[in-house]
Coordinates of C-alpha atoms in Angstrom, one line a residue:
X33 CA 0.0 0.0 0.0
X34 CA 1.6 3.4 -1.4
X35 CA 1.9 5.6 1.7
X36 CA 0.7 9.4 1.8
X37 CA 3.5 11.7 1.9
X38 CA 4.5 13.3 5.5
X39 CA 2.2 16.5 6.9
X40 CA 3.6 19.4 7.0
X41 CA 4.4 20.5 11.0
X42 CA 1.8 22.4 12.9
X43 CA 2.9 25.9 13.3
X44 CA 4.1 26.6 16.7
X45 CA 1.9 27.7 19.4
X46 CA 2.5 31.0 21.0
X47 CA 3.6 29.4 23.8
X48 CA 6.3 27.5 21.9
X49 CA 7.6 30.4 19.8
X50 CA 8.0 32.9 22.6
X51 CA 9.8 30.3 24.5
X52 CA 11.9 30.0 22.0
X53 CA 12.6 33.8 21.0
X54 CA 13.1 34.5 24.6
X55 CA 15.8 31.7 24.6
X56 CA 17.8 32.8 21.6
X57 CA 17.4 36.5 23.4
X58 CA 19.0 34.7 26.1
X59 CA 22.0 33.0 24.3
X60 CA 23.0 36.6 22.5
X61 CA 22.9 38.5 25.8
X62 CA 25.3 35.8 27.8
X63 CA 27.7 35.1 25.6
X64 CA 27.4 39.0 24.5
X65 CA 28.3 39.9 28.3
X66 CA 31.6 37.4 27.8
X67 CA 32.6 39.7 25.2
X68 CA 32.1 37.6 22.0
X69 CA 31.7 40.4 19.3
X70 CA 29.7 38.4 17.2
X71 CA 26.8 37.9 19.9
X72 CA 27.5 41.3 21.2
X73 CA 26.5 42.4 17.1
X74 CA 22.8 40.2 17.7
X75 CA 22.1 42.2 20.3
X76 CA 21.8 44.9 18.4
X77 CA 25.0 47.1 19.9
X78 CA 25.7 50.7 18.8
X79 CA 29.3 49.9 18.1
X80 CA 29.0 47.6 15.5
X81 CA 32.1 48.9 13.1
X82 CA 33.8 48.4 16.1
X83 CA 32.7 44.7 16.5
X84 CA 33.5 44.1 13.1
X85 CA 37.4 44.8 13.4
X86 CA 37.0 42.6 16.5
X87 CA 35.5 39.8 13.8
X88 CA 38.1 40.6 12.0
X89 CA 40.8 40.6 14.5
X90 CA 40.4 36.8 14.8
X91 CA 41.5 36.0 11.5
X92 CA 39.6 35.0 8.1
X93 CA 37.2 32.6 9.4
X94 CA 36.9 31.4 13.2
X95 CA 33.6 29.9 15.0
X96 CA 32.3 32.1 17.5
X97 CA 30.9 31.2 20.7
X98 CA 27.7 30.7 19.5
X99 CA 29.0 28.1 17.4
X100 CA 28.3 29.7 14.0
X101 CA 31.8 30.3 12.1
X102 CA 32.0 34.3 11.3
X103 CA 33.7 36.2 8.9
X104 CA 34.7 40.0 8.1
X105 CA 37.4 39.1 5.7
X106 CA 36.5 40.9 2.4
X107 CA 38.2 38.1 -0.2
X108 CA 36.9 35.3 1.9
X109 CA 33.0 36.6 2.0
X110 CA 33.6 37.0 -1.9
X111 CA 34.2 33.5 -1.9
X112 CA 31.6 32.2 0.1
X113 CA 28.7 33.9 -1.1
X114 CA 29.3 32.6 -4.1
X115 CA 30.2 28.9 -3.0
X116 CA 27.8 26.4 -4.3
X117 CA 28.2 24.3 -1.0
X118 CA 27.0 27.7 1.0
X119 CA 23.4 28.1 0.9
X120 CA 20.6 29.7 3.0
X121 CA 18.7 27.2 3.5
X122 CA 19.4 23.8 5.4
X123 CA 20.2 21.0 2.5
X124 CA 17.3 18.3 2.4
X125 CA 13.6 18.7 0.4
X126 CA 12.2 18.7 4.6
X127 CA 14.5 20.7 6.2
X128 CA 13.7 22.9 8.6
X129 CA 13.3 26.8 8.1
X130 CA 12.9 27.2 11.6
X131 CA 14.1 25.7 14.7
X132 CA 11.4 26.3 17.1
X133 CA 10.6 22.9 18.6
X134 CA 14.6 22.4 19.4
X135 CA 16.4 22.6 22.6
X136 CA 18.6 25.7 21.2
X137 CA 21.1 25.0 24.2
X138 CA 21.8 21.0 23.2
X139 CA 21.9 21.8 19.3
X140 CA 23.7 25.0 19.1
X141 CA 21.4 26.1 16.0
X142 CA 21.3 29.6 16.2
X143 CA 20.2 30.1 12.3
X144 CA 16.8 30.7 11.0
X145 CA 16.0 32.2 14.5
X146 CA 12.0 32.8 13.3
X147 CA 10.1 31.3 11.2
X148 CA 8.5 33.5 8.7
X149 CA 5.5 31.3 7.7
X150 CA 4.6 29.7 5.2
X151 CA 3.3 32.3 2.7
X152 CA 7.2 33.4 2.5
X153 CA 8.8 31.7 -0.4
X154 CA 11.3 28.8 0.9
X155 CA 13.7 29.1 -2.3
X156 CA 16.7 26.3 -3.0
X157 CA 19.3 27.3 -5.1
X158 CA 17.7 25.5 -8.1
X159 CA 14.1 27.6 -7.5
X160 CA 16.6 30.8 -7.4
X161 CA 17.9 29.3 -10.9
X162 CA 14.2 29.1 -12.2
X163 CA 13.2 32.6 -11.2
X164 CA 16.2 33.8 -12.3
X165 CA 15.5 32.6 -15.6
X166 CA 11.8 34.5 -15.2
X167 CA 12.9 37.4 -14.6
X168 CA 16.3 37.9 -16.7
X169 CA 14.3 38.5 -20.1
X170 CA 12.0 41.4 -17.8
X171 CA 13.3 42.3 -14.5
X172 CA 17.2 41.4 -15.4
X173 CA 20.3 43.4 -14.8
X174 CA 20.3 44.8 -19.1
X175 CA 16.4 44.8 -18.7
X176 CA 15.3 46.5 -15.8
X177 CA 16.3 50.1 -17.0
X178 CA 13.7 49.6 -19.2
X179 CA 11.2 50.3 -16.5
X180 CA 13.0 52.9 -14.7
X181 CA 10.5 55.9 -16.1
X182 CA 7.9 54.5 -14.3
X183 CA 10.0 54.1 -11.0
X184 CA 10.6 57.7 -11.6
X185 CA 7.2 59.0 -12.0
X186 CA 6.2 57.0 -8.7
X187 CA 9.2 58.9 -7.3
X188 CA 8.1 62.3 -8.1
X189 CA 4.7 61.6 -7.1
X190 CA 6.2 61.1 -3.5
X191 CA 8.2 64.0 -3.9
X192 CA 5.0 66.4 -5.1
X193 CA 3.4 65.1 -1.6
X194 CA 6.6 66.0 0.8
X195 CA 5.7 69.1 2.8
X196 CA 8.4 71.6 3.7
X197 CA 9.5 68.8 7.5
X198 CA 8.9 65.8 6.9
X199 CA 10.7 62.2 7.8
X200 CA 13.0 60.6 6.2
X201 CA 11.7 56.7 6.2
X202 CA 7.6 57.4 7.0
X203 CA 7.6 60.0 4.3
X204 CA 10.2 59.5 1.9
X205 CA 11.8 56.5 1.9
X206 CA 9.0 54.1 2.6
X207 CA 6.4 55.7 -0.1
X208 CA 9.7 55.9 -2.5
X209 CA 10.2 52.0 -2.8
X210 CA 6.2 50.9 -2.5
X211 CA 5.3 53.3 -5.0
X212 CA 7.8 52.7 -7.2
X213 CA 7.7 48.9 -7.1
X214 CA 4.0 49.1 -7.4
X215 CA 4.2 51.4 -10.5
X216 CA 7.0 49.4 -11.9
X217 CA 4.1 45.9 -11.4
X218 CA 1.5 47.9 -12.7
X219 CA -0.3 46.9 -9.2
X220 CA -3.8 49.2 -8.2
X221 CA -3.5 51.9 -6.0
X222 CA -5.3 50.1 -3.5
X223 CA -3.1 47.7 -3.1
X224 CA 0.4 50.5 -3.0
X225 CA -1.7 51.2 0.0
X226 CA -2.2 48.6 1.6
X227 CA 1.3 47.5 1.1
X228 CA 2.6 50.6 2.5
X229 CA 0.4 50.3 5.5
X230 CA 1.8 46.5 5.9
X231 CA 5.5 47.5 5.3
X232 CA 6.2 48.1 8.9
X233 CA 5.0 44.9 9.9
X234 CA 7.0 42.5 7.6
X235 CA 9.9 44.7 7.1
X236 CA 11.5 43.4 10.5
X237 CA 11.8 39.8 8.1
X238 CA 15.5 40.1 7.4
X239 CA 16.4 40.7 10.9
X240 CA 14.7 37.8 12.3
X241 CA 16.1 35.5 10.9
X242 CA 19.2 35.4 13.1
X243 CA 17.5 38.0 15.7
X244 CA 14.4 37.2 17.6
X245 CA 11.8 39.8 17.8
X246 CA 9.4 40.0 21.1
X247 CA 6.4 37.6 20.2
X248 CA 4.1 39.9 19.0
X249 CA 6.1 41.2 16.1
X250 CA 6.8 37.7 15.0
X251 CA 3.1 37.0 14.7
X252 CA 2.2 40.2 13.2
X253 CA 5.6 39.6 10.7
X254 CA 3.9 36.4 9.4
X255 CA 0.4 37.5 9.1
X256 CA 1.4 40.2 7.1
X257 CA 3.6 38.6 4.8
X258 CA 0.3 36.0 4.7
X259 CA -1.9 39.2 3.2
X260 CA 1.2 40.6 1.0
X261 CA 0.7 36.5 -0.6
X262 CA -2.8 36.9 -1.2
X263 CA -2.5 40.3 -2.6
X264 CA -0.1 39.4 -5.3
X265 CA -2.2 36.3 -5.9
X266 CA -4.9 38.2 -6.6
X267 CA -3.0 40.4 -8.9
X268 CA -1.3 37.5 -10.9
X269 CA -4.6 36.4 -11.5
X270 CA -6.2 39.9 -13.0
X271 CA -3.1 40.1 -15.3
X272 CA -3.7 36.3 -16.5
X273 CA -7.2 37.3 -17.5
X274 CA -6.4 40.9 -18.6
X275 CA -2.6 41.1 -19.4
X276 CA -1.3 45.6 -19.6
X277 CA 1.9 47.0 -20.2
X278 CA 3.8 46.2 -16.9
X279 CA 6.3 44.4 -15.6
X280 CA 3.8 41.7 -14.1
X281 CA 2.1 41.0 -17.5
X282 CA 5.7 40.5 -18.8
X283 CA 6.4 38.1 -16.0
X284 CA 3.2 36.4 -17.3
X285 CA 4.3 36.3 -21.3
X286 CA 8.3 35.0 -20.5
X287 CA 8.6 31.8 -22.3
X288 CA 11.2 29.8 -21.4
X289 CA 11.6 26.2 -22.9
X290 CA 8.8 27.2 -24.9
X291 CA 6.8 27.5 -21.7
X292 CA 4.7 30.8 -20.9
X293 CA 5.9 32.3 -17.5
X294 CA 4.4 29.9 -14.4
X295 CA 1.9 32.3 -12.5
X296 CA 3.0 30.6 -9.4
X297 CA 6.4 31.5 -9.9
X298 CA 5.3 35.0 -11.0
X299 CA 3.4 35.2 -7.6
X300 CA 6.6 34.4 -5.4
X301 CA 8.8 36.9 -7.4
X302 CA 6.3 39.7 -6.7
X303 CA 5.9 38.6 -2.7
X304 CA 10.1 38.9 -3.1
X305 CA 9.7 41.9 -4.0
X306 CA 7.3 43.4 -1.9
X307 CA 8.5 42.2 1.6
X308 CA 12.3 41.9 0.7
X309 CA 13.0 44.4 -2.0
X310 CA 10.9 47.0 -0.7
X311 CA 12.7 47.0 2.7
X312 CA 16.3 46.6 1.2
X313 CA 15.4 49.7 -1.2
X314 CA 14.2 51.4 1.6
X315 CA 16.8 51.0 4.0
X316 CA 19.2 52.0 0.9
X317 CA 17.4 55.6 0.4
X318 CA 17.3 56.3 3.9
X319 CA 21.2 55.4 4.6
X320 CA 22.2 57.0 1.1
X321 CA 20.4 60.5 2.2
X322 CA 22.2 59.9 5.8
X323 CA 25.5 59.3 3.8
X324 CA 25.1 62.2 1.5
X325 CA 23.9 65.0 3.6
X326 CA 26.4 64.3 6.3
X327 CA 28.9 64.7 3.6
X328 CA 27.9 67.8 2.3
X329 CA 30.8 67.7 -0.6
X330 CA 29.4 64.5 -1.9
X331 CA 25.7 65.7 -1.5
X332 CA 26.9 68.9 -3.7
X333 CA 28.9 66.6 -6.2
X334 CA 25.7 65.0 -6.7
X335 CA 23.4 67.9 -7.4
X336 CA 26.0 69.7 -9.4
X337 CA 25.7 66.2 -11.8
X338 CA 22.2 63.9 -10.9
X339 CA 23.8 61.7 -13.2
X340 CA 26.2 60.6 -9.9
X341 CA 23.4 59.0 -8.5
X342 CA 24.0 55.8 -9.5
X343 CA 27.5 56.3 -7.6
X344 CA 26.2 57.1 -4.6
X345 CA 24.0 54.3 -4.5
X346 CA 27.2 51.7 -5.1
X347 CA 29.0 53.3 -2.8
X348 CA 25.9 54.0 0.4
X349 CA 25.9 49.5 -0.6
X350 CA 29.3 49.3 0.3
X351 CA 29.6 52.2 3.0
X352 CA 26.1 51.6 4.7
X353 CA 24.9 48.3 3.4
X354 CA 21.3 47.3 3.6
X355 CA 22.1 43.8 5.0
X356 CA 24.8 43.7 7.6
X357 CA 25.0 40.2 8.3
X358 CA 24.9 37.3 5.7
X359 CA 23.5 33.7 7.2
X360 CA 24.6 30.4 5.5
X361 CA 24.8 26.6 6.1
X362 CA 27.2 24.2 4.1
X363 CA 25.5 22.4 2.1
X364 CA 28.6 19.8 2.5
X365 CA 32.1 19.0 3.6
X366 CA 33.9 22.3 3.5
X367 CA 37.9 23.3 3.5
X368 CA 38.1 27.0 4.0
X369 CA 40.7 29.2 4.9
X370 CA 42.3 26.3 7.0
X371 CA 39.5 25.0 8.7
X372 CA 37.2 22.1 8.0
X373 CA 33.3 22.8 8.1
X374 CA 31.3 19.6 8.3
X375 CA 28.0 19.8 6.6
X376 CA 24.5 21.5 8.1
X377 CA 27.3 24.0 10.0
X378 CA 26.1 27.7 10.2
X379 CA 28.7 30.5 8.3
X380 CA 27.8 34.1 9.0
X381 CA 29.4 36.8 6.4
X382 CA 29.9 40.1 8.5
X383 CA 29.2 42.3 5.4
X384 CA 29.7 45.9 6.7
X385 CA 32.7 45.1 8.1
X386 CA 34.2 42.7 4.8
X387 CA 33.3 45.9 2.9
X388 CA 35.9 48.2 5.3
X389 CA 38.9 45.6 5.0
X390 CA 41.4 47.9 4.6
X391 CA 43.3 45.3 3.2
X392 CA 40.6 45.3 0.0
X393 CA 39.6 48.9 -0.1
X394 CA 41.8 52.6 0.1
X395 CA 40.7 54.7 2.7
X396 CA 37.5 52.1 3.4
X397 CA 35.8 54.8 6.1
X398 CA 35.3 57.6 3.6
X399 CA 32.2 57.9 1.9
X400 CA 33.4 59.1 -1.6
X401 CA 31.2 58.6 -4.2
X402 CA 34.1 59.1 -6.8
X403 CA 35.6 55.9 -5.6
X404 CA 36.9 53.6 -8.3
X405 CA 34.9 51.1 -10.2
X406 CA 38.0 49.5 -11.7
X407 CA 37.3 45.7 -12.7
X408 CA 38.4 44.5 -9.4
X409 CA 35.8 46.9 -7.0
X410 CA 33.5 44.3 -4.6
X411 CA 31.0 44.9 -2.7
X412 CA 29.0 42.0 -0.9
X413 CA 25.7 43.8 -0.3
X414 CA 23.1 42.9 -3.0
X415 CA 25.4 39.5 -4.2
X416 CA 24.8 36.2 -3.6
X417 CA 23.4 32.7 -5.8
X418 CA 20.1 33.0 -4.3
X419 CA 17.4 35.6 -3.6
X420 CA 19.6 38.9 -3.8
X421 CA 20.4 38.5 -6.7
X422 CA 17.5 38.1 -8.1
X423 CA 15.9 41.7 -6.5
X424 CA 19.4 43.3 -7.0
X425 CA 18.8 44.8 -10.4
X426 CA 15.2 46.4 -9.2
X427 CA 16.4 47.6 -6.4
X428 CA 19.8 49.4 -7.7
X429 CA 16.7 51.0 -9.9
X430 CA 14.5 52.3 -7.6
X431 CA 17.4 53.9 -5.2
X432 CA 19.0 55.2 -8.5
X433 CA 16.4 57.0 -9.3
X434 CA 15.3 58.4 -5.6
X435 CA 18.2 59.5 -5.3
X436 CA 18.4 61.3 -8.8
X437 CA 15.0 62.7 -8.3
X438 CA 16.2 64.2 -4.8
X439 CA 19.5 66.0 -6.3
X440 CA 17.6 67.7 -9.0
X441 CA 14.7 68.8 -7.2
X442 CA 15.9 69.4 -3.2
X443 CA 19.3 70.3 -3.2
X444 CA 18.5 72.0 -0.2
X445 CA 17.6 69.2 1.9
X446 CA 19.3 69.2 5.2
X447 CA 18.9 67.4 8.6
X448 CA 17.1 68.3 11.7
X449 CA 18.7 66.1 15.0
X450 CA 19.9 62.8 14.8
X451 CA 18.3 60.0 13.4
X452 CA 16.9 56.9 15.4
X453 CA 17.5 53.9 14.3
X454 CA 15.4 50.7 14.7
X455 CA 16.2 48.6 18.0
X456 CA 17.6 45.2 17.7
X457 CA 18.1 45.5 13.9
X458 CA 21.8 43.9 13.8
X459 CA 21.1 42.8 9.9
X460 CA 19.5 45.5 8.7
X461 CA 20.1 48.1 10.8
X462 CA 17.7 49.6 9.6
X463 CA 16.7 54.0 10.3
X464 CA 13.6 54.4 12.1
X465 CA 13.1 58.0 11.8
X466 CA 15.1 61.0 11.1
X467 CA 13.8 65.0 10.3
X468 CA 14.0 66.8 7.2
X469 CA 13.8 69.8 5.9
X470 CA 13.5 71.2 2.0
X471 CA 14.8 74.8 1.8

């Protein structure tokens, strides 16, 4: 008698989750107090370039109290983000993307602190290949300028709203990268709305997964990445029936193999996109405004030629990038910079820090948007074989042309106090709020 293929696992009770986020809290802030940088980083601390020369300090690669091996060596997190036996998932068609039912303190599994649900995409290398292949012919790194006037209309829409204060991330940055992803899908005004209204909830996604939020903000996380599913399902399925001119209806007509573009695979780039690509390009404006007007000779280099833009977007990446902290797990037996990683081990790419090695980069603390793009310039932020790299051309896009849009129209724009920043957002670090004012 064939047997039926295994359930999948109840999701955890609230009970069972916040025992297990308070536990994780618990591992960061102990082995943070016995001064392991890395920990000290989970827990969110102020200081975190400073942590990252500790990384480095240790050498290329060394495995960190918690366990996970940690690096903030710029050639060696080249290497492993692009390592086919690195991935971010654990290897096996039933592995886990979260470990909530564990005893944290017997297995030492720190990755994959919070489970996101099941509404967010669970992508394996070879689902990254497939979507990459979708989107290449639309959404691709030669392809995606071709939407960039409708990024910039959303953009100056935002901009015609702004009153004379306003904030940086409620009323810029935020509006700037749902507006202009929804413009760039061709998705309702309704749902840009709603969207925007959700962002706050499942923008805290990237930094769960290796920092635990309090229970309520988990919950809330996955529910709203739960409605972001169903909007884009519903928005796959008008363009089926009634294809337009945007970049979803394109999705739609890709043939590859002879094969019209899968609408499920159209669905899962779009939630991509909406709960991962809007808070990357968000967290890029925001840090790339910070960069620029506390550098007023960059800012001015910009205005005097918009065209810099794009500059100052590749160098806020590598100066202030959007992800801090990379999470991997071998995928098998590993030699790496002298040490030997068994497989299902956990390999944590310290990306801020990689990208101020001064043995890779001149002068790595100054935020110079003239710095050389020679043939050999790296930067980890928005590189990887799996999702990044699939949002990476979109996003470069939608900052591009924020940015532009803010050089030619509010050269005057200066800061008013400091800016807060979100709390216990080591991965994203992500601004919470800062003043503004257009002169």
């Amino acid at each position: 008698m064939p047997t039926s293929p295994p359930s999948a696992p109840a999701a955890p009770t609230d009970s069972e989750l916040g025992r297990h986020l308070l536990t994780l809290r618990g591992l960061h802030f102990v082995f943070g107090a016995l001064g392991d940088p890395y920990a000290e980083r989970l827990r969110g601390a102020e200081d975190h370039l400073r942590l990252g020369e500790r990384i480095r300090a240790q050498g290329p690669l060394h495995r960190s109290s918690l366990g996970t091996w940690v690096t903030a060596d710029a050639g060696l997190a080249a290497r492993l983000l692009a390592d086919p036996l690195l991935a971010g998932l654990h290897a096996g068609p039933e592995a886990p993307r979260g470990h909530v039912r564990e005893n944290v303190w017997e297995t030492w599994r720190t990755c994959h602190a919070t489970p996101p649900g099941e509404a967010f995409p669970s992508l394996r290398p070879a689902d990254c290949d497939r979507l990459a292949d979708l989107l290449r012919p639309v959404l691709g790194p030669r392809t995606c300028g071709s939407w960039r006037p409708d990024a910039e209309r959303a953009v100056h829409r935002v901009l015609d709203g702004l009153p004379s204060r306003f904030d940086l991330v409620r009323d810029l940055a935020r509006p700037v990268a749902v507006s202009s992803l929804t413009a760039v899908l061709g998705l309702p005004d309704a749902i840009r709305a709603e969207l925007l209204d959700l962002l706050p909830a499942f923008g805290p996604v990237l930094d769960s997964a290796l920092c635990p939020p309090q229970l309520p903000v988990a919950r809330a996380m996955t529910d709203a990445i739960g409605r972001v599913r169903e909007l884009m399902e519903a928005a796959v399925t008008a363009r089926v029936g009634a294809p337009a001119g945007d970049a979803l209806s394109a999705l739609l007509a890709v043939r590859p193999d002879g094969a019209p573009g899968d609408p499920g695979d159209v669905v899962t780039a779009g939630v991509l996109g909406a709960v991962v690509g809007t808070e990357l390009t968000a967290t890029t404006v925001a840090n790339a405004v910070l960069a620029l007007l506390d550098h007023p000779d960059q800012w001015s280099s910009v205005c005097a030629d918009p065209g810099r833009a794009a500059d100052a977007v590749e160098e806020t990446l590598r100066w202030a990038p959007p992800l801090t902290l990379r999470s991997l797990i071998t995928q098998g037996r590993l030699e790496v910079a002298g040490e030997v990683l068994e497989a299902d081990e956990h390999v944590v790419v310290v990306v801020d820090a990689a990208q101020r090695d001064p043995e890779r980069y001149e002068d790595p603390d100054s935020f110079r948007v003239d710095r050389p793009r020679d043939p050999g310039f790296l930067h980890l932020a928005l590189t990887d074989r799996e999702q990044l790299r699939l949002l990476a051309p979109l996003v470069r896009m939608q900052c591009t042309a924020a940015v532009r849009a803010l050089a030619e129209r509010l050269p005057g724009l200066r800061t008013e106090g400091d800016p807060l920043r979100r709390g216990r957002s080591p991965v994203v670090r992500a601004p919470l709020s800062q003043s503004l004012t257009k002169e």
